[in-house]
Coordinates of C-alpha atoms and ligand atoms in Angstrom, one line a residue:
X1 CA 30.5 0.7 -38.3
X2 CA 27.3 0.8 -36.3
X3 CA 25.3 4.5 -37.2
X4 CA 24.8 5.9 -33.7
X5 CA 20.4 5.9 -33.5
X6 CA 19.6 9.6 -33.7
X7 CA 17.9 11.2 -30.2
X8 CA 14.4 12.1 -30.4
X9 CA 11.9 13.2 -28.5
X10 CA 8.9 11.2 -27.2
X11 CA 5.5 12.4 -24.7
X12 CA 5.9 9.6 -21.6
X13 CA 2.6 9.2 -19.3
X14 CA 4.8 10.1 -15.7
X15 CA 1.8 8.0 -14.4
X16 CA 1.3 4.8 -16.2
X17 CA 4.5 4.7 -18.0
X18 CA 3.4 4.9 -21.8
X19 CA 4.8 6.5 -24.5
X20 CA 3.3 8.3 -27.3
X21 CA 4.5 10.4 -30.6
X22 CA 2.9 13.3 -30.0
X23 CA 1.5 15.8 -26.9
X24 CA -1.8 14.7 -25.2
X25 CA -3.6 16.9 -23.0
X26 CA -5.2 13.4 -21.7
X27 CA -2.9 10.3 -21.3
X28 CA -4.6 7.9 -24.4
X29 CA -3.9 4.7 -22.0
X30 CA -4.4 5.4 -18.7
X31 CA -6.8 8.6 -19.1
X32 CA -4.9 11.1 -16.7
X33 CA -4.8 14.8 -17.3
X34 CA -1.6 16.9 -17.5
X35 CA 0.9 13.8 -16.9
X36 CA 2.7 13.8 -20.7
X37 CA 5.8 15.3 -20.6
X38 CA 8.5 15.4 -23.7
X39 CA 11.6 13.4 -23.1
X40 CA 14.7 12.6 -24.9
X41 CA 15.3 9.3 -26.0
X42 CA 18.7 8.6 -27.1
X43 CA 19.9 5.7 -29.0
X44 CA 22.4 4.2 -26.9
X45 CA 19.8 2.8 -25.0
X46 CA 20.4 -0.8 -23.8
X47 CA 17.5 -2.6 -22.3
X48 CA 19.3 -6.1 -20.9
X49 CA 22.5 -4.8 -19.8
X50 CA 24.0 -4.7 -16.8
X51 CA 26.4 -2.8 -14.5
X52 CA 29.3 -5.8 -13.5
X53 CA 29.4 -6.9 -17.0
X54 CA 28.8 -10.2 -15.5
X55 CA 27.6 -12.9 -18.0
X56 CA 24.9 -14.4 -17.7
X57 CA 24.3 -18.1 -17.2
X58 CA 24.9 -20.0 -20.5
X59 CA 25.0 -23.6 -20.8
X60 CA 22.6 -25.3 -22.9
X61 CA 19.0 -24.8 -22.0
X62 CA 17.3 -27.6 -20.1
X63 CA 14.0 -28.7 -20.9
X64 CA 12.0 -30.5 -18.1
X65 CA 9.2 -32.3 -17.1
X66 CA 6.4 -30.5 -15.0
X67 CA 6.2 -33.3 -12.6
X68 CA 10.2 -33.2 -11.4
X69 CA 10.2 -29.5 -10.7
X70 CA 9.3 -28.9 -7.1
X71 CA 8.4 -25.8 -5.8
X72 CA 9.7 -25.7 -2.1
X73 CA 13.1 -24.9 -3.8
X74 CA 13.1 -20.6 -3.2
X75 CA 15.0 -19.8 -0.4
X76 CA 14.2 -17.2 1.6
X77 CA 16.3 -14.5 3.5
X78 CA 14.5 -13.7 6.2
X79 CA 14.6 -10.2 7.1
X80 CA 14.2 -9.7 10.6
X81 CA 10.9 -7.5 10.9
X82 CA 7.8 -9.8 11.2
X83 CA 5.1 -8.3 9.9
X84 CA 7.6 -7.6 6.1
X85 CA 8.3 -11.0 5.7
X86 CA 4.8 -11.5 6.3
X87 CA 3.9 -9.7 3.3
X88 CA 7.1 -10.9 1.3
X89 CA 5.4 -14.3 1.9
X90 CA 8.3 -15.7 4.4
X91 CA 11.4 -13.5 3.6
X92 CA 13.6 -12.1 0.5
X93 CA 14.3 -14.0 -2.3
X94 CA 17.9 -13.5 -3.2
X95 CA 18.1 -12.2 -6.7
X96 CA 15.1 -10.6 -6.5
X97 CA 14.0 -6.9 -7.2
X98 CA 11.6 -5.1 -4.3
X99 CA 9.6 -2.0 -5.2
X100 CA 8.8 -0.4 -1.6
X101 CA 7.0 2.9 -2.6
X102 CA 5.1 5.5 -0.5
X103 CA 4.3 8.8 -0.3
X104 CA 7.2 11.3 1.3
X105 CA 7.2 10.6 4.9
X106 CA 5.5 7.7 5.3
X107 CA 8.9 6.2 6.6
X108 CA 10.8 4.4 3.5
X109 CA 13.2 5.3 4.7
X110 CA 13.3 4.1 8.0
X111 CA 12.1 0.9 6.9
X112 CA 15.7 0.3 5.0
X113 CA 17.4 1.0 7.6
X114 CA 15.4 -1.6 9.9
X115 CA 16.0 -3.5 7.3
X116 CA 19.5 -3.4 7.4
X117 CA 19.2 -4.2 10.9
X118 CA 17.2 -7.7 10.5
X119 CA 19.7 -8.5 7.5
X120 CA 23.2 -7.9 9.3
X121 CA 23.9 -11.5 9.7
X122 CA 23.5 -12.3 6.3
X123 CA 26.4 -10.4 4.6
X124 CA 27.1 -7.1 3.2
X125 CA 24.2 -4.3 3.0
X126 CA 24.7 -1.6 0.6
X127 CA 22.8 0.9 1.0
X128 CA 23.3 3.5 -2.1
X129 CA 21.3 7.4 -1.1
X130 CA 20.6 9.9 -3.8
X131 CA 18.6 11.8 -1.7
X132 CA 20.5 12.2 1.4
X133 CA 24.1 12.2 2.7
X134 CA 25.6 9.4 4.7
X135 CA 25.5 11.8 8.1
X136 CA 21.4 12.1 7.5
X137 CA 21.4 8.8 7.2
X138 CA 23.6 8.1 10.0
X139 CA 21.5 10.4 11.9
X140 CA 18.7 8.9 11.3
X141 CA 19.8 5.4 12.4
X142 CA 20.7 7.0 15.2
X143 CA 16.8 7.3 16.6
X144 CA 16.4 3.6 16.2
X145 CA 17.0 0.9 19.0
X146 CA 19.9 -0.7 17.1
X147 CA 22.0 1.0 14.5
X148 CA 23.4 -1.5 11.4
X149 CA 26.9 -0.5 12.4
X150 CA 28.0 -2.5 8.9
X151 CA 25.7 -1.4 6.8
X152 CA 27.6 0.2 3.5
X153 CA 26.4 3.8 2.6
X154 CA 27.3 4.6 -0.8
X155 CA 25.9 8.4 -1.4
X156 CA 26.0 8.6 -5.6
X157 CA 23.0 9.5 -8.1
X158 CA 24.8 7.8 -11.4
X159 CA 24.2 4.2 -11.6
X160 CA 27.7 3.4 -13.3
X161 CA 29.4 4.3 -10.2
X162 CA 27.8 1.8 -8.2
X163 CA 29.3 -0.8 -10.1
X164 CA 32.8 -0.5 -8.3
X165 CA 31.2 -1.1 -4.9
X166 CA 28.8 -3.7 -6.2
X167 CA 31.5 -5.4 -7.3
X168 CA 34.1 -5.1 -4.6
X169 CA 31.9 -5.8 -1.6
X170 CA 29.9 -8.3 -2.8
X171 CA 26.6 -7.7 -1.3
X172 CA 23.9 -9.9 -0.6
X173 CA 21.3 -7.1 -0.7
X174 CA 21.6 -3.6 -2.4
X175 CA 19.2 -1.1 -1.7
X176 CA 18.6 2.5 -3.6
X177 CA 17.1 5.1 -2.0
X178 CA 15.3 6.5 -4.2
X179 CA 14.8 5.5 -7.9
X180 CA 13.5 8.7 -9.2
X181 CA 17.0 10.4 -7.8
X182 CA 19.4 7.9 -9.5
X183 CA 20.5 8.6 -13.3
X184 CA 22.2 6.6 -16.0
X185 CA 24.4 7.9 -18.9
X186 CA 22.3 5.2 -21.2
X187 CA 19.2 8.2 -21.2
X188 CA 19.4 11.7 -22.1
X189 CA 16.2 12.7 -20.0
X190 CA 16.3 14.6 -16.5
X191 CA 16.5 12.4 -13.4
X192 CA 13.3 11.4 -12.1
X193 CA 11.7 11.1 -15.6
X194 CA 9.9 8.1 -16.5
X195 CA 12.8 7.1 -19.3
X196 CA 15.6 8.0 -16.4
X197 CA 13.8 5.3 -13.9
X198 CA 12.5 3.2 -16.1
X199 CA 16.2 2.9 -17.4
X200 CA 17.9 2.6 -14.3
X201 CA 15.4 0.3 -12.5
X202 CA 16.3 -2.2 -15.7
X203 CA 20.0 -1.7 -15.4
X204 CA 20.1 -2.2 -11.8
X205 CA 17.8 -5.0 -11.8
X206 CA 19.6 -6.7 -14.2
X207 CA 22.5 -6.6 -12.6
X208 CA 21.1 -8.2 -9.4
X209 CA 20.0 -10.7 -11.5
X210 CA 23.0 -12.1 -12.8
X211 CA 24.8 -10.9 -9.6
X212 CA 22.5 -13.1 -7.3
X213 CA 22.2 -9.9 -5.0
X214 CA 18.2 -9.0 -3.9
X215 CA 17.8 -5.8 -4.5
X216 CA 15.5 -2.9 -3.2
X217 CA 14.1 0.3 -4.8
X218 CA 12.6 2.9 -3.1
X219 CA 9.6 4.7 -5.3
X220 CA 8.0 7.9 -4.2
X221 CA 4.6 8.2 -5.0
X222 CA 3.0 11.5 -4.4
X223 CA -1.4 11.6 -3.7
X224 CA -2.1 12.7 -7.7
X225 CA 0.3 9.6 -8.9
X226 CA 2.4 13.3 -10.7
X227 CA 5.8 11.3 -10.0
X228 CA 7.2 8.7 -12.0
X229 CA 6.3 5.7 -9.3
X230 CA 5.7 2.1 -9.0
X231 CA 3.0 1.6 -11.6
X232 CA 5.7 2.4 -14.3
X233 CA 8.1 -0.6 -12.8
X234 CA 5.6 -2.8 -11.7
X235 CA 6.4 -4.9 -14.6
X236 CA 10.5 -4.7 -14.0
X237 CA 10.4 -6.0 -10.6
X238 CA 9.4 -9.0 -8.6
X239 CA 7.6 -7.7 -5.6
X240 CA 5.6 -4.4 -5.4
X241 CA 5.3 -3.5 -1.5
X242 CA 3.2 -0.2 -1.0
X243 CA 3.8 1.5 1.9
X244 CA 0.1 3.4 3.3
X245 CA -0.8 5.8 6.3
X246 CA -1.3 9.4 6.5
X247 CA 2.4 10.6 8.0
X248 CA 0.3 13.1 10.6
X249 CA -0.7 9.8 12.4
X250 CA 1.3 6.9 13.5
X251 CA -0.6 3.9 11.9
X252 CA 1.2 2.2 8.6
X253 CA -0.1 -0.2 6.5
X254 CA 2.2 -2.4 3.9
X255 CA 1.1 -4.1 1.3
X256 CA 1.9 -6.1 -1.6
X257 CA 0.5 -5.6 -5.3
X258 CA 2.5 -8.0 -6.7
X259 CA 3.9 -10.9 -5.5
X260 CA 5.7 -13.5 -7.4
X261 CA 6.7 -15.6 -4.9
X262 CA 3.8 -15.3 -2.4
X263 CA 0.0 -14.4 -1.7
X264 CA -0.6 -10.4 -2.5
X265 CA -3.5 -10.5 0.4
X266 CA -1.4 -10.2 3.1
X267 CA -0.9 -7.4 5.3
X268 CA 2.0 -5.8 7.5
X269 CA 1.1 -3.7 10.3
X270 CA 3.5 -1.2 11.9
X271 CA 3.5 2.2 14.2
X272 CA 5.9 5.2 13.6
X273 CA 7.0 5.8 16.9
X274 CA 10.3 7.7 18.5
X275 CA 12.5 5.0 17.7
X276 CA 11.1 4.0 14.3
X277 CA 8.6 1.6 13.1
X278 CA 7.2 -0.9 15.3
X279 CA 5.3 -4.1 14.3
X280 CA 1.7 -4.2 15.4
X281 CA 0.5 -7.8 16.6
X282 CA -3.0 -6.5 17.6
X283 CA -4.3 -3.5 15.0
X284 CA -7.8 -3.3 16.2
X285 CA -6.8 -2.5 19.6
X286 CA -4.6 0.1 18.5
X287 CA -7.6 1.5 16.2
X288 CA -10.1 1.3 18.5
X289 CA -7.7 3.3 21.5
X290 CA -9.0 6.4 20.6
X291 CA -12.8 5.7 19.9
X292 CA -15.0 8.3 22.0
X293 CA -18.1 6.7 22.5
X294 CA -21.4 8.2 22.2
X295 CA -20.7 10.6 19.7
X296 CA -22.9 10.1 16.8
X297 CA -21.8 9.3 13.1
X298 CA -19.4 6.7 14.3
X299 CA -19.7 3.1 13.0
X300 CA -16.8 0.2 13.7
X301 CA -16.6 -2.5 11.6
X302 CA -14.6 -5.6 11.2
X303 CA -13.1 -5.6 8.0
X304 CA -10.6 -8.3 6.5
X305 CA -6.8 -8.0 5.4
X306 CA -5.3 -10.7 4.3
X307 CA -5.9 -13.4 6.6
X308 CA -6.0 -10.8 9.6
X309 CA -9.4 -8.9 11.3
X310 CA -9.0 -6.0 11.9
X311 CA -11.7 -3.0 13.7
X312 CA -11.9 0.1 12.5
X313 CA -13.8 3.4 13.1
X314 CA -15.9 4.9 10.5
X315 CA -16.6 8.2 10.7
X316 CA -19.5 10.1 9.4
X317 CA -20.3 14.1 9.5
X318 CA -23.3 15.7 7.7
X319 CA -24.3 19.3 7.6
X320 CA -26.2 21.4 5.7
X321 CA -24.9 22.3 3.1
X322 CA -24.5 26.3 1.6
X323 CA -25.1 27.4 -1.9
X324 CA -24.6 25.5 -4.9
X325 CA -23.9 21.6 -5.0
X326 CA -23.0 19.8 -2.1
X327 CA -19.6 18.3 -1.2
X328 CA -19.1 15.1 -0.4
X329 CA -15.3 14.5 1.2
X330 CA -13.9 10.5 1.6
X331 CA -10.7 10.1 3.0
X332 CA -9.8 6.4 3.5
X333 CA -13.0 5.0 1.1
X334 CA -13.5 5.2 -2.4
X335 CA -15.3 7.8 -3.7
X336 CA -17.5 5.6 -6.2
X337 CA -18.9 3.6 -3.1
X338 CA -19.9 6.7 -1.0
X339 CA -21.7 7.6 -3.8
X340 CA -23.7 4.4 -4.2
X341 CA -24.3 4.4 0.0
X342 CA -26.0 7.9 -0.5
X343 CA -27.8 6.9 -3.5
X344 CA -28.9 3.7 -1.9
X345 CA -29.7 5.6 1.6
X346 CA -31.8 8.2 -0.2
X347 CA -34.1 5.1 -1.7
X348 CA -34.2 3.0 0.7
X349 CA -34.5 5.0 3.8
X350 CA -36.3 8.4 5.0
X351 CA -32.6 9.4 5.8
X352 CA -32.5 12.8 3.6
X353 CA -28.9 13.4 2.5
X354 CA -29.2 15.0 -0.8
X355 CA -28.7 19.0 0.4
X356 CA -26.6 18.6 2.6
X357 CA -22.6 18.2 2.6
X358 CA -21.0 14.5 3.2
X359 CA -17.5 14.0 5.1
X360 CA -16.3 10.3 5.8
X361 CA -13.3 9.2 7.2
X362 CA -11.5 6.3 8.4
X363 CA -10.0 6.8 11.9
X364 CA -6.1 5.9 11.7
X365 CA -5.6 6.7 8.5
X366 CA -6.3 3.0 7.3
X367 CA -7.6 3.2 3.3
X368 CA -11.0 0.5 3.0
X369 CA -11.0 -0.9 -0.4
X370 CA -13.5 -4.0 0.3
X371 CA -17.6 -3.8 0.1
X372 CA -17.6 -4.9 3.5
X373 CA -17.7 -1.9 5.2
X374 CA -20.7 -0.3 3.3
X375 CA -23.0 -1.3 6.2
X376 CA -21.6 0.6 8.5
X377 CA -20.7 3.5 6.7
X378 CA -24.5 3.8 6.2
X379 CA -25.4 3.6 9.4
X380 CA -22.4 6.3 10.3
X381 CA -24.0 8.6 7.8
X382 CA -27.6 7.5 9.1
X383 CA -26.4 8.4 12.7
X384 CA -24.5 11.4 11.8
X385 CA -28.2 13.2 9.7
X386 CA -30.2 11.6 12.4
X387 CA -27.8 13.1 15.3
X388 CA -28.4 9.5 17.4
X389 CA -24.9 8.3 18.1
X390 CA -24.7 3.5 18.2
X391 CA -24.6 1.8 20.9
X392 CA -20.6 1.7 22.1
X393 CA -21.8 -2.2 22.2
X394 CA -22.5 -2.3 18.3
X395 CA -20.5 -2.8 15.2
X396 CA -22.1 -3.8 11.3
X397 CA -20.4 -5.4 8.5
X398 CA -22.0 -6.4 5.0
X399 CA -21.7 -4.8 1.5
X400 CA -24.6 -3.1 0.1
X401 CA -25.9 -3.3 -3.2
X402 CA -27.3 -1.1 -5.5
X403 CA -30.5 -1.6 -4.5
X404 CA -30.3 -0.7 -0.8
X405 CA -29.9 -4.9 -0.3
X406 CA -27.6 -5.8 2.4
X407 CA -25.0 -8.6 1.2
X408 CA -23.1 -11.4 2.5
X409 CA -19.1 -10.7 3.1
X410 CA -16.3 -13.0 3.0
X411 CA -15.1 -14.3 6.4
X412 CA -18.1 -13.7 8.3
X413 CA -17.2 -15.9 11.2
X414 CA -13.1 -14.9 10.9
X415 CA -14.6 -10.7 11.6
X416 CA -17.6 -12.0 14.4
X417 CA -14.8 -13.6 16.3
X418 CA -12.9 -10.5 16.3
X419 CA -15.6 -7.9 17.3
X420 CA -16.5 -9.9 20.1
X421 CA -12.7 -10.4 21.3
X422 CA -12.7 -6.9 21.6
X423 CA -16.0 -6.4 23.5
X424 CA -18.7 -5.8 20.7
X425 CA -21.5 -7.5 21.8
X426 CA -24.4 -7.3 19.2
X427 CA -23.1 -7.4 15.7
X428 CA -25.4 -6.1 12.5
X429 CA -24.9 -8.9 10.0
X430 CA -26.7 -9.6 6.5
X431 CA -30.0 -11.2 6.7
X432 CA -29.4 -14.9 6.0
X433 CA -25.8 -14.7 6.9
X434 CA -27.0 -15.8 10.7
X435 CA -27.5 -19.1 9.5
X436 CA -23.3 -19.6 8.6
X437 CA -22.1 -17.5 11.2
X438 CA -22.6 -18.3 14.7
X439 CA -21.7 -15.6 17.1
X440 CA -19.3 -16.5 19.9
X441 CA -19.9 -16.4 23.8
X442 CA -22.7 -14.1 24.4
X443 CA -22.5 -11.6 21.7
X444 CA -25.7 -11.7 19.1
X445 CA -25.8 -11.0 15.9
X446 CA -28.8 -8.6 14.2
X447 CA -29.6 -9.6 10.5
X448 CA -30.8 -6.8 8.4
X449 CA -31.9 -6.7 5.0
X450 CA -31.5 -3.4 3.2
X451 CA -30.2 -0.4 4.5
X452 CA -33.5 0.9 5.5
X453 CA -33.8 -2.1 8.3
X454 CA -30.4 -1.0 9.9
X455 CA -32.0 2.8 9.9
X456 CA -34.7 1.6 11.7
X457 CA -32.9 -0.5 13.9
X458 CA -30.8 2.9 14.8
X459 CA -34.0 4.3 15.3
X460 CA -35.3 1.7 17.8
X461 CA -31.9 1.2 19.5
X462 CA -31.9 4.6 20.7
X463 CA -35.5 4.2 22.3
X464 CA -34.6 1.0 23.9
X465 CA -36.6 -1.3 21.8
X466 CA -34.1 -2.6 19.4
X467 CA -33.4 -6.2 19.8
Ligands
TYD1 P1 11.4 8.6 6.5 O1 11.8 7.2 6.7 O2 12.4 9.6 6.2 O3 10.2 8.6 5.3 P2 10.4 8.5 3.7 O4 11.7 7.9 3.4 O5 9.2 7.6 3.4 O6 10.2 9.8 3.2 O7 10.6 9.0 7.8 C1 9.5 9.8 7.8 C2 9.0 10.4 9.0 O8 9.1 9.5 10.1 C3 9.8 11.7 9.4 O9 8.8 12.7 9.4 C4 10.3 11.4 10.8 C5 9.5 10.2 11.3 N1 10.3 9.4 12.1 C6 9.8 9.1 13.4 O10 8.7 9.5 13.8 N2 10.5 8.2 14.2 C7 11.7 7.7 13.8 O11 12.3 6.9 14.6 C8 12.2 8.0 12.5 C9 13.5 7.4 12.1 C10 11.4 8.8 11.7
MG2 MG1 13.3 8.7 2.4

């Protein structure tokens, strides 16, 4: 007879997943503070398993030559909402596992449920809740234009019992909502621990697996990364779709981080509106709806997502700061390359920004992660200290290097074309850039060289002689 393994207790990083012997104050791998928590492994764990019991494939394996395997073979389900397939890369792939994850509110949620919508004709949804009963959910369907009258809402937290359903209705997509408040027999620790999810996302993705079903998992994520959350199954599932906006403002970003069966550059635009989420053809119209002109410390620029242009508003406010050292506050860019934009403004410019205190933001709630914007953030800090608001005609893109230099961006022409569709009519581009990118119609473009050019250009533009 098999010796039952004994339970013991392990330290698991609830941020990046990994497991250690003994206590950390700091995770070893991933370097966060405070995130190891003790967790009870017990021995019946069984990594490969899955809830139907279903076998999988056997037959002999085949061996084949590269050159007869084409690639055009995954079929897609495609899910009724635009701007997701968009990011899925053309649709679901059945048998595949879907992280969505978001921060609480940001409208998971909702997005199952349009989802359900899109997928009706397709066969069975089965839509399993651990967080809510079937009347919220019913009640929330009820705000949206069309309710998925034959969607199936299973309201359990152990996994096991989803097997009966699973089996019985057959469906072609299963959906959990949410992975941290499902459980499995298979681990001793609480729910929402990183062995519980990281148990049950295996089990249940196994099973769609051999089932055929594509499955979904919702993952919160909370602002500190404190809740077990997609990092810790990015390497379980297929696709990993974040889900990004501030939940006090309408605008929603999704993207994907991983992506095996399409590009991870893409983009998926939506609104939260009264009757859900709403895809968003044109996103720099809807950024730019509440730009108040002539106020200084505002910059727009044209950054890139995916394959898509998009305008946003940077916003700048510097004041002096009180005692001690002085705060500098990014919401929606990275704190690293604020840093480097004061550092390079202080050398390169007359611009003094070192006593007083920094806030930036990005209107909308969008998050910046390329270089691209650096430009204008500089000149929306520039404007803020030097209390000269842009010209309502202007926007700047180009990345800025460490030594003030102002450098080329990808898709130039792609971000020109958009700034100018959109009524910007002089466009600060990176010296030497002029000669790739050709603006459209009448608009001009302005090279500068290092941020201390675009100061000065501010400077002029405000007295009327700026070019
Ligand atoms: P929800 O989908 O529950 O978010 P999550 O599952 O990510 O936690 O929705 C979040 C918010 O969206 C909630 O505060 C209510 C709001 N909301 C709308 O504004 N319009 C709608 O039509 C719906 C359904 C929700
Ligand atoms: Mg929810």
């Amino acid at each position: 007879m098999a010796r039952m393994a004994r339970s013991r207790s392990i330290y698991a990083c609830s941020k990046c997943g990994a497991q250690q012997a003994q206590w950390h104050g700091r995770c070893p791998e991933c370097g966060a503070w405070s995130t190891l928590a003790e967790e009870v492994v017990g021995g019946n764990a069984n990594t490969g398993a899955n809830l139907l019991q279903v076998e999988k494939r056997t037959g002999a394996a085949k061996v084949r030559p590269l050159r007869d395997i084409t690639t055009d073979a995954t079929p897609r389900i495609p899910t009724g909402i635009p701007e997701l397939d968009r990011v899925l890369g053309g649709g679901l792939v059945p048998a595949s596992v879907v992280l969505i994850g978001g921060e609480p509110g940001v409208g998971k949620s909702t997005l199952a449920l349009q989802l359900a919508v899109g997928l009706e004709h397709q066969g069975p949804f089965l839509y399993v809740t651990g967080e809510e009963s079937p009347e919220q959910v019913r009640l929330r369907a009820q705000r949206l234009p069309r309710i998925p009258e034959a969607m199936l809402v299973l309201a359990e937290t152990r996994v096991e019992e989803i097997a009966g359903p699973w089996r019985e209705r057959d469906p072609k997509v299963v959906l959990v909502d949410s992975i941290q408040t499902v459980h499995t027999d298979r681990a001793e620790s609480a729910p929402g621990s990183v062995t519980q999810v990281r148990e049950c996302a295996a089990l249940l993705a196994a099973t769609a697996k051999s089932h055929g079903a594509a499955l979904i998992l919702i993952g919160h994520v909370t602002k500190d990364g404190n809740l077990a959350g997609p990092r810790l199954l990015e390497h379980l599932v297929d696709v990993v779709l974040n889900f990004e906006g501030d939940r006090g403002q309408a605008f929603r970003l999704l993207r994907a981080s991983k992506n095996r069966f399409g590009s991870t550059d893409e983009v998926g635009v939506f609104t939260m509106g009264a009757t859900g989420l709403e895809g968003v053809a044109n996103p720099s119209e809807l950024l730019l709806a509440e730009r108040q002109t002539g106020t200084a410390g505002s910059c727009i620029v044209p950054i890139v997502a995916g394959s898509r242009p998009m305008l946003v508003e940077l916003q700048a406010l510097v004041a002096p700061a009180g005692y001690g050292t002085a705060r500098r506050t990014s919401i929606g860019i990275d704190d690293g390359r604020l840093a480097l934009l004061l550092a390079a403004l202080d050398r390169c410019s007359d611009i003094d920004l070192v006593a007083n205190d920094v806030y930036v933001n990005v209107a909308g709630g969008v998050r910046i992660a390329e270089p691209g914007a650096d430009l204008a953030l500089a000149l929306a800090l520039a404007s803020s200290r030097l209390d000269l608001p842009l010209p309502p005609d202007v926007a700047a893109c180009g990345e800025v290097g460490l030594g003030g230099e102002v450098r080329r961006v990808a898709r130039l022409d792609l971000r020109l074309r958009e700034a100018v569709r959109l009524g910007f009519r002089r466009v600060l581009i990176p010296a030497g850039a002029e000669e790739v990118a050709r603006a459209p119609d009448d608009a001009r473009v302005i090279p500068v060289a290092d941020v201390g050019a675009a100061v000065a250009w501010l400077r002029a533009s405000v007295s009327g002689k700026a070019s």
